[in-house]
mmCIF file of C-alpha atoms and ligand atoms in Angstrom:
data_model
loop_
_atom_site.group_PDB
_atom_site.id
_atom_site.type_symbol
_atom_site.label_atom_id
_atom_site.label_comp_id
_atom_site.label_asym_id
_atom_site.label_seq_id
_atom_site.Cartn_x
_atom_site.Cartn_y
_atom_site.Cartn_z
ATOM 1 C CA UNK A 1 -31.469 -8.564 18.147
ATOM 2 C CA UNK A 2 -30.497 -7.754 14.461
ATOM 3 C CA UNK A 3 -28.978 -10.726 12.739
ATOM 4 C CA UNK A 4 -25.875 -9.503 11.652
ATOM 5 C CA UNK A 5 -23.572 -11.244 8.520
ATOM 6 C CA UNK A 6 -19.838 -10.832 8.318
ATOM 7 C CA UNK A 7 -16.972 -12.202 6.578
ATOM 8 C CA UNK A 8 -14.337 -14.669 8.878
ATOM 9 C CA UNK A 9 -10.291 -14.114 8.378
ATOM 10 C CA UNK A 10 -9.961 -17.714 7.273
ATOM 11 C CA UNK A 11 -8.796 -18.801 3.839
ATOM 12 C CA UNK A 12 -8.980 -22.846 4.633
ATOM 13 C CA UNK A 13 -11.242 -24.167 1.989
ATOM 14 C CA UNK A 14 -12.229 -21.186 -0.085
ATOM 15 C CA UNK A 15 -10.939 -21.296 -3.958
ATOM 16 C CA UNK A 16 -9.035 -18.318 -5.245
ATOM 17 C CA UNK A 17 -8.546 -17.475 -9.257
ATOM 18 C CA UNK A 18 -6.311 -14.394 -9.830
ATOM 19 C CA UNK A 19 -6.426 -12.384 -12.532
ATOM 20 C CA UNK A 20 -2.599 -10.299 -12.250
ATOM 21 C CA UNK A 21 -1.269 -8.141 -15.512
ATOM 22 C CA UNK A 22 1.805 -8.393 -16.526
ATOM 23 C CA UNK A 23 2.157 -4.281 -17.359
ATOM 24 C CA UNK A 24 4.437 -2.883 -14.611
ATOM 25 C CA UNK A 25 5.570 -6.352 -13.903
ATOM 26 C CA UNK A 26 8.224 -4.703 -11.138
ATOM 27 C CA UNK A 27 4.872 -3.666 -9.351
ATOM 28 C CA UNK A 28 2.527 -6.513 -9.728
ATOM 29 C CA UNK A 29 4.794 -9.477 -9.181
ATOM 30 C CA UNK A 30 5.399 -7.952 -5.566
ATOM 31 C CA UNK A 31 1.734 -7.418 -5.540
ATOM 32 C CA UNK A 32 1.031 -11.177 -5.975
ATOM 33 C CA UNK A 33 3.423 -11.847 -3.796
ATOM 34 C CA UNK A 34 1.623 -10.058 -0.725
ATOM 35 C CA UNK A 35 -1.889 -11.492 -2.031
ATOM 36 C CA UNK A 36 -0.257 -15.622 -2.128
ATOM 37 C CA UNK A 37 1.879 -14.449 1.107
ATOM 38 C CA UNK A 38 -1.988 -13.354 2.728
ATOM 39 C CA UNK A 39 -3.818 -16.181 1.663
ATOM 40 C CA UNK A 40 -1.677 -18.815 3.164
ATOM 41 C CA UNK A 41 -1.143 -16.986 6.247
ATOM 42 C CA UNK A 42 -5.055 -17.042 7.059
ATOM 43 C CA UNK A 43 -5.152 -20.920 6.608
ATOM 44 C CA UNK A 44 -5.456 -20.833 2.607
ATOM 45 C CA UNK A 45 -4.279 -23.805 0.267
ATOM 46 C CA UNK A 46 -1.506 -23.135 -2.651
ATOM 47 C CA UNK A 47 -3.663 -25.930 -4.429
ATOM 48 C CA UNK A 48 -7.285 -23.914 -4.287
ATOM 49 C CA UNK A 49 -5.099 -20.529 -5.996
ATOM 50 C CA UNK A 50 -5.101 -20.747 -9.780
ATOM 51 C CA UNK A 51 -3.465 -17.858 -11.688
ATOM 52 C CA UNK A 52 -3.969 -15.948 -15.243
ATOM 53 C CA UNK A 53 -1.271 -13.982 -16.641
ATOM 54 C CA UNK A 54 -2.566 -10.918 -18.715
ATOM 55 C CA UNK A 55 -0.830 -8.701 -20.835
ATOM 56 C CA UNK A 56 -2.294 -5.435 -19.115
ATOM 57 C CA UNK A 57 -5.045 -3.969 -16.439
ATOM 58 C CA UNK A 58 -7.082 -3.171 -20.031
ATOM 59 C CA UNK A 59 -7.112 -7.096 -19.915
ATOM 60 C CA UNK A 60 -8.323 -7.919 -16.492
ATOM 61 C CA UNK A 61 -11.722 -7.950 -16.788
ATOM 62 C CA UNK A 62 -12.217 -9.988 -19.886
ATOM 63 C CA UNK A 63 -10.246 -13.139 -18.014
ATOM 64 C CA UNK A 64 -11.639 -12.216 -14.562
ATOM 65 C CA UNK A 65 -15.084 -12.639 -15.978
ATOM 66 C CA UNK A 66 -13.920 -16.043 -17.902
ATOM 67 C CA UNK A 67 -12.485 -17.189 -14.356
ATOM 68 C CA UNK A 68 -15.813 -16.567 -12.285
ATOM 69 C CA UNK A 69 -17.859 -18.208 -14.491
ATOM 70 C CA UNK A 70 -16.345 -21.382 -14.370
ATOM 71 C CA UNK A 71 -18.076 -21.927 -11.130
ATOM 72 C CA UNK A 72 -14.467 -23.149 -9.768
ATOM 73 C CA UNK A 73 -13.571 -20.227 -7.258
ATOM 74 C CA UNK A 74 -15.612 -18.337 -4.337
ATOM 75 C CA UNK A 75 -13.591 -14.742 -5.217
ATOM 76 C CA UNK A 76 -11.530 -13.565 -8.097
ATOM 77 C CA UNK A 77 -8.475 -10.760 -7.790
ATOM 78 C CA UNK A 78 -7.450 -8.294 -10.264
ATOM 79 C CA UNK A 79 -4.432 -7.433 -9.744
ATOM 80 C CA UNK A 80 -2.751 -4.680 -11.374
ATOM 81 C CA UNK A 81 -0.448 -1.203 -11.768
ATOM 82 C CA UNK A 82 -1.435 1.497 -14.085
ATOM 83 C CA UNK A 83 0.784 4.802 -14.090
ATOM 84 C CA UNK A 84 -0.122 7.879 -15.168
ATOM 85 C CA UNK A 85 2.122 9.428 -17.983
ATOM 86 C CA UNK A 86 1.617 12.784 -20.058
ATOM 87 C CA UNK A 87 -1.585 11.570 -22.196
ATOM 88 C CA UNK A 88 -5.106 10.028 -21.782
ATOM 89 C CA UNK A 89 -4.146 6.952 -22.130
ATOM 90 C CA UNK A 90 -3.661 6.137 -18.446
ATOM 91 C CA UNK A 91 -7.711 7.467 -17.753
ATOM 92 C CA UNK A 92 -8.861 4.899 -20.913
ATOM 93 C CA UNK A 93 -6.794 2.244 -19.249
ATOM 94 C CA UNK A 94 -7.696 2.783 -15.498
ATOM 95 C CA UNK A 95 -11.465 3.967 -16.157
ATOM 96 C CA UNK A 96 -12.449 0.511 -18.179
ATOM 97 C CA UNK A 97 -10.303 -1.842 -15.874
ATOM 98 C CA UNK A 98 -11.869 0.021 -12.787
ATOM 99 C CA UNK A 99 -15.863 -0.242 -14.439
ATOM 100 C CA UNK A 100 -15.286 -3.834 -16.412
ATOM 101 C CA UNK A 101 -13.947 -5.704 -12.882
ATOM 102 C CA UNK A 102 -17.141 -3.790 -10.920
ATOM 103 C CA UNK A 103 -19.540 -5.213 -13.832
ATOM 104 C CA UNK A 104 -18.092 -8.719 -13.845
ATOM 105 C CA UNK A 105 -18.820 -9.312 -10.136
ATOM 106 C CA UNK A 106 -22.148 -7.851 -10.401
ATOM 107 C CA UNK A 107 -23.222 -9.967 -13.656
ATOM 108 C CA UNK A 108 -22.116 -13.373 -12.301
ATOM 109 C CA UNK A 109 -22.817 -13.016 -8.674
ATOM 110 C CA UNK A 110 -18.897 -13.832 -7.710
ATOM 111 C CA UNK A 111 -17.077 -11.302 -5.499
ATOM 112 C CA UNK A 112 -14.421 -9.507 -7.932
ATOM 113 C CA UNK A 113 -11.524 -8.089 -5.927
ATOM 114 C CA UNK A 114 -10.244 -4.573 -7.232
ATOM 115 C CA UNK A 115 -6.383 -4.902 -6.143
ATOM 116 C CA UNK A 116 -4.944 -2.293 -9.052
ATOM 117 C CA UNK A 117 -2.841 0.670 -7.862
ATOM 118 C CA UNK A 118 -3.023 4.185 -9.914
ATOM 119 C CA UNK A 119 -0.170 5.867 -9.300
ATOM 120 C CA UNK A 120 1.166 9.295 -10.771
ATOM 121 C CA UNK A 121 4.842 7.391 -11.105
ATOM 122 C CA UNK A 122 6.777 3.899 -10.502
ATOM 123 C CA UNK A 123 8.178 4.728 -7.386
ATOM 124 C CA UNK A 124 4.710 5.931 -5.939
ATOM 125 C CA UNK A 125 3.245 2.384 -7.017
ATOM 126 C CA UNK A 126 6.426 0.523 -6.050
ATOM 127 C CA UNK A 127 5.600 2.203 -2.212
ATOM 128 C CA UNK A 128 1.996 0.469 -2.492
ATOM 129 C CA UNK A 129 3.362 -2.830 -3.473
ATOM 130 C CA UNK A 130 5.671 -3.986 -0.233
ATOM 131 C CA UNK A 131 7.874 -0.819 0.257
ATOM 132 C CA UNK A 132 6.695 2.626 2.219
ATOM 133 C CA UNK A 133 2.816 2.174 2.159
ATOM 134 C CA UNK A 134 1.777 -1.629 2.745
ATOM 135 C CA UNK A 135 1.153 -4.122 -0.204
ATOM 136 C CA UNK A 136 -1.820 -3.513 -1.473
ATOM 137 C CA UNK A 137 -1.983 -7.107 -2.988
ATOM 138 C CA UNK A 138 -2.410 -8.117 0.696
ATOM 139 C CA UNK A 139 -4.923 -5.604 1.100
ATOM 140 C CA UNK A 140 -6.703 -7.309 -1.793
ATOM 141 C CA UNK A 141 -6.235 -10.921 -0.395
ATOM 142 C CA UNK A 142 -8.080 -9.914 2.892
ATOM 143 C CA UNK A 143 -10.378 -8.661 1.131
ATOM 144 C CA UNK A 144 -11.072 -11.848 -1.050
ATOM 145 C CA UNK A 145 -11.304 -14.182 1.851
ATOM 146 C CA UNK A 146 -13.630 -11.486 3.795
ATOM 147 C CA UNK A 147 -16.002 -11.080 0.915
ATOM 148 C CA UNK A 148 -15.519 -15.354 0.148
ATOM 149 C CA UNK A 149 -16.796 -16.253 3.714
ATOM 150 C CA UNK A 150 -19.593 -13.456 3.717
ATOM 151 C CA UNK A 151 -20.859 -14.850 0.269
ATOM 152 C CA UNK A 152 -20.964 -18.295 1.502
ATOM 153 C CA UNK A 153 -22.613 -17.584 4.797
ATOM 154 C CA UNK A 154 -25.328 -15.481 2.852
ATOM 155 C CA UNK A 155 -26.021 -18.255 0.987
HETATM 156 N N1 LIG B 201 -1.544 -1.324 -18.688
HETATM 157 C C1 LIG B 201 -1.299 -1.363 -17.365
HETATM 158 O O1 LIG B 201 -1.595 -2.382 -16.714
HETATM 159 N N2 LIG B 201 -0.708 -0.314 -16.738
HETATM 160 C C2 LIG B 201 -0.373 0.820 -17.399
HETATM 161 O O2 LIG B 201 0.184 1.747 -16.760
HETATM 162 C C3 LIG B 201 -0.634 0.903 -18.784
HETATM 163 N N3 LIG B 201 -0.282 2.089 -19.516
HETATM 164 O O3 LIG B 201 0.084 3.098 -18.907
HETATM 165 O O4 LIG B 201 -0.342 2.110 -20.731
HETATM 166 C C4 LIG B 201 -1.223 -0.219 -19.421
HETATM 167 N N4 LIG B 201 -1.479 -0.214 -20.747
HETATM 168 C C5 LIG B 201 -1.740 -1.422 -21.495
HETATM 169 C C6 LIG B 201 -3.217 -1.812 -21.502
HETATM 170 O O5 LIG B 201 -3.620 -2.280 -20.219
HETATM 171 C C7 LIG B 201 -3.502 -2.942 -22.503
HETATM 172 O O6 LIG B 201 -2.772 -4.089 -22.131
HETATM 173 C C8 LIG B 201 -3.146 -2.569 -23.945
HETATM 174 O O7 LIG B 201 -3.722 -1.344 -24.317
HETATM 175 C C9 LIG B 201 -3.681 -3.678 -24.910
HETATM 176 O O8 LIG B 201 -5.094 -3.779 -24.857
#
C-alpha cells in the first residue's frame, strides 16, 4: 500500500500571519473577512492570526516573506484585489505579486497562500469576494490550513 500524505480541515493549533493590501479595500476587507470567518469555523484560534496591513498587492510579497521568516506561523496569506484598467500597469502589478508570493514560499520552506483576485472591473472582483461567486478569501483560508497540516505531517 502507497503511503499517502494529506492535509486535515482543522485549524486548532496551527499559526496564521496574513499579509492583506489595502488597494481595493471594498474587495479585500470582505476578503479577510471570509479567510478569519474560515479559520475559526475549522477549529482555528483569533489569538494564533496576526495581520499586516500593506499599501498594495505590489507590497505583499516583501511583508509575506518578513512574516514567514519569523518562524512564528505554519502558513502565510496574501490577500489581495488587482483590477485591470486601460494600461500596463495592472500586468506589472499582478505579474510581480503573483511570482514574488510563489518565490517567498519556495525560499523559506513556509506554505505562501495566493488569495489575490484579478479582475477586469470592481464589480467582477466584488462577485469573488462574498457576493455572486464565493469568497475567495475563504478559498484561501482552506487552503492555508490544508497546506499547514500537510507541512507538519511531512515533517
Ligand atoms: N495595487 C493593488 O493591490 N491593486 C490594484 O488594482 C492596483 N492598481 O491597479 O494599480 C494596485 N496598485 C498599487 C501597487 O500594488 C503598489 O502598492 C504601488 O505601485 C506602490 O508600490
Amino acid at each position: 500500500m502507497p503511503k499517502v500524505h494529506e492535509g486535515q480541515l482543522d485549524a486548532k493549533g496551527r499559526k496564521f500571519g496574513i499579509v492583506v493590501s489595502r488597494f481595493n479595500d471594498l474587495v479585500t476587507t470582505r476578503l479577510l473577512g471570509g479567510a478569519l470567518d474560515c479559520i475559526k469555523r475549522h477549529r482555528g484560534d483569533d489569538d494564533d492570526i496576526e495581520i499586516a496591513w500593506v499599501p498594495g498587492a505590489f507590497e505583499l510579497p516583501i511583508v509575506a516573506k518578513k512574516l514567514a521568516t519569523t518562524g512564528r506561523f505554519d502558513v502565510v496569506m496574501c490577500l489581495g484585489a488587482i483590477v485591470r484598467s486601460d494600461t500596463p500597469h495592472f500586468d506589472y502589478v499582478a505579474g510581480e505579486s503573483a511570482k514574488g508570493i510563489a518565490r517567498v514560499g519556495l525560499d523559506t520552506g513556509v506554505p505562501v497562500i495566493f488569495g489575490v483576485i484579478t479582475a477586469d472591473t470592481v464589480d467582477q472582483a466584488v462577485q469573488r469576494a462574498g457576493v455572486k461567486a464565493g469568497n475567495r478569501g475563504w478559498d484561501a483560508a482552506m487552503n492555508s490550513i490544508e497546506m499547514a497540516t500537510l507541512m507538519a505531517e511531512l515533517g
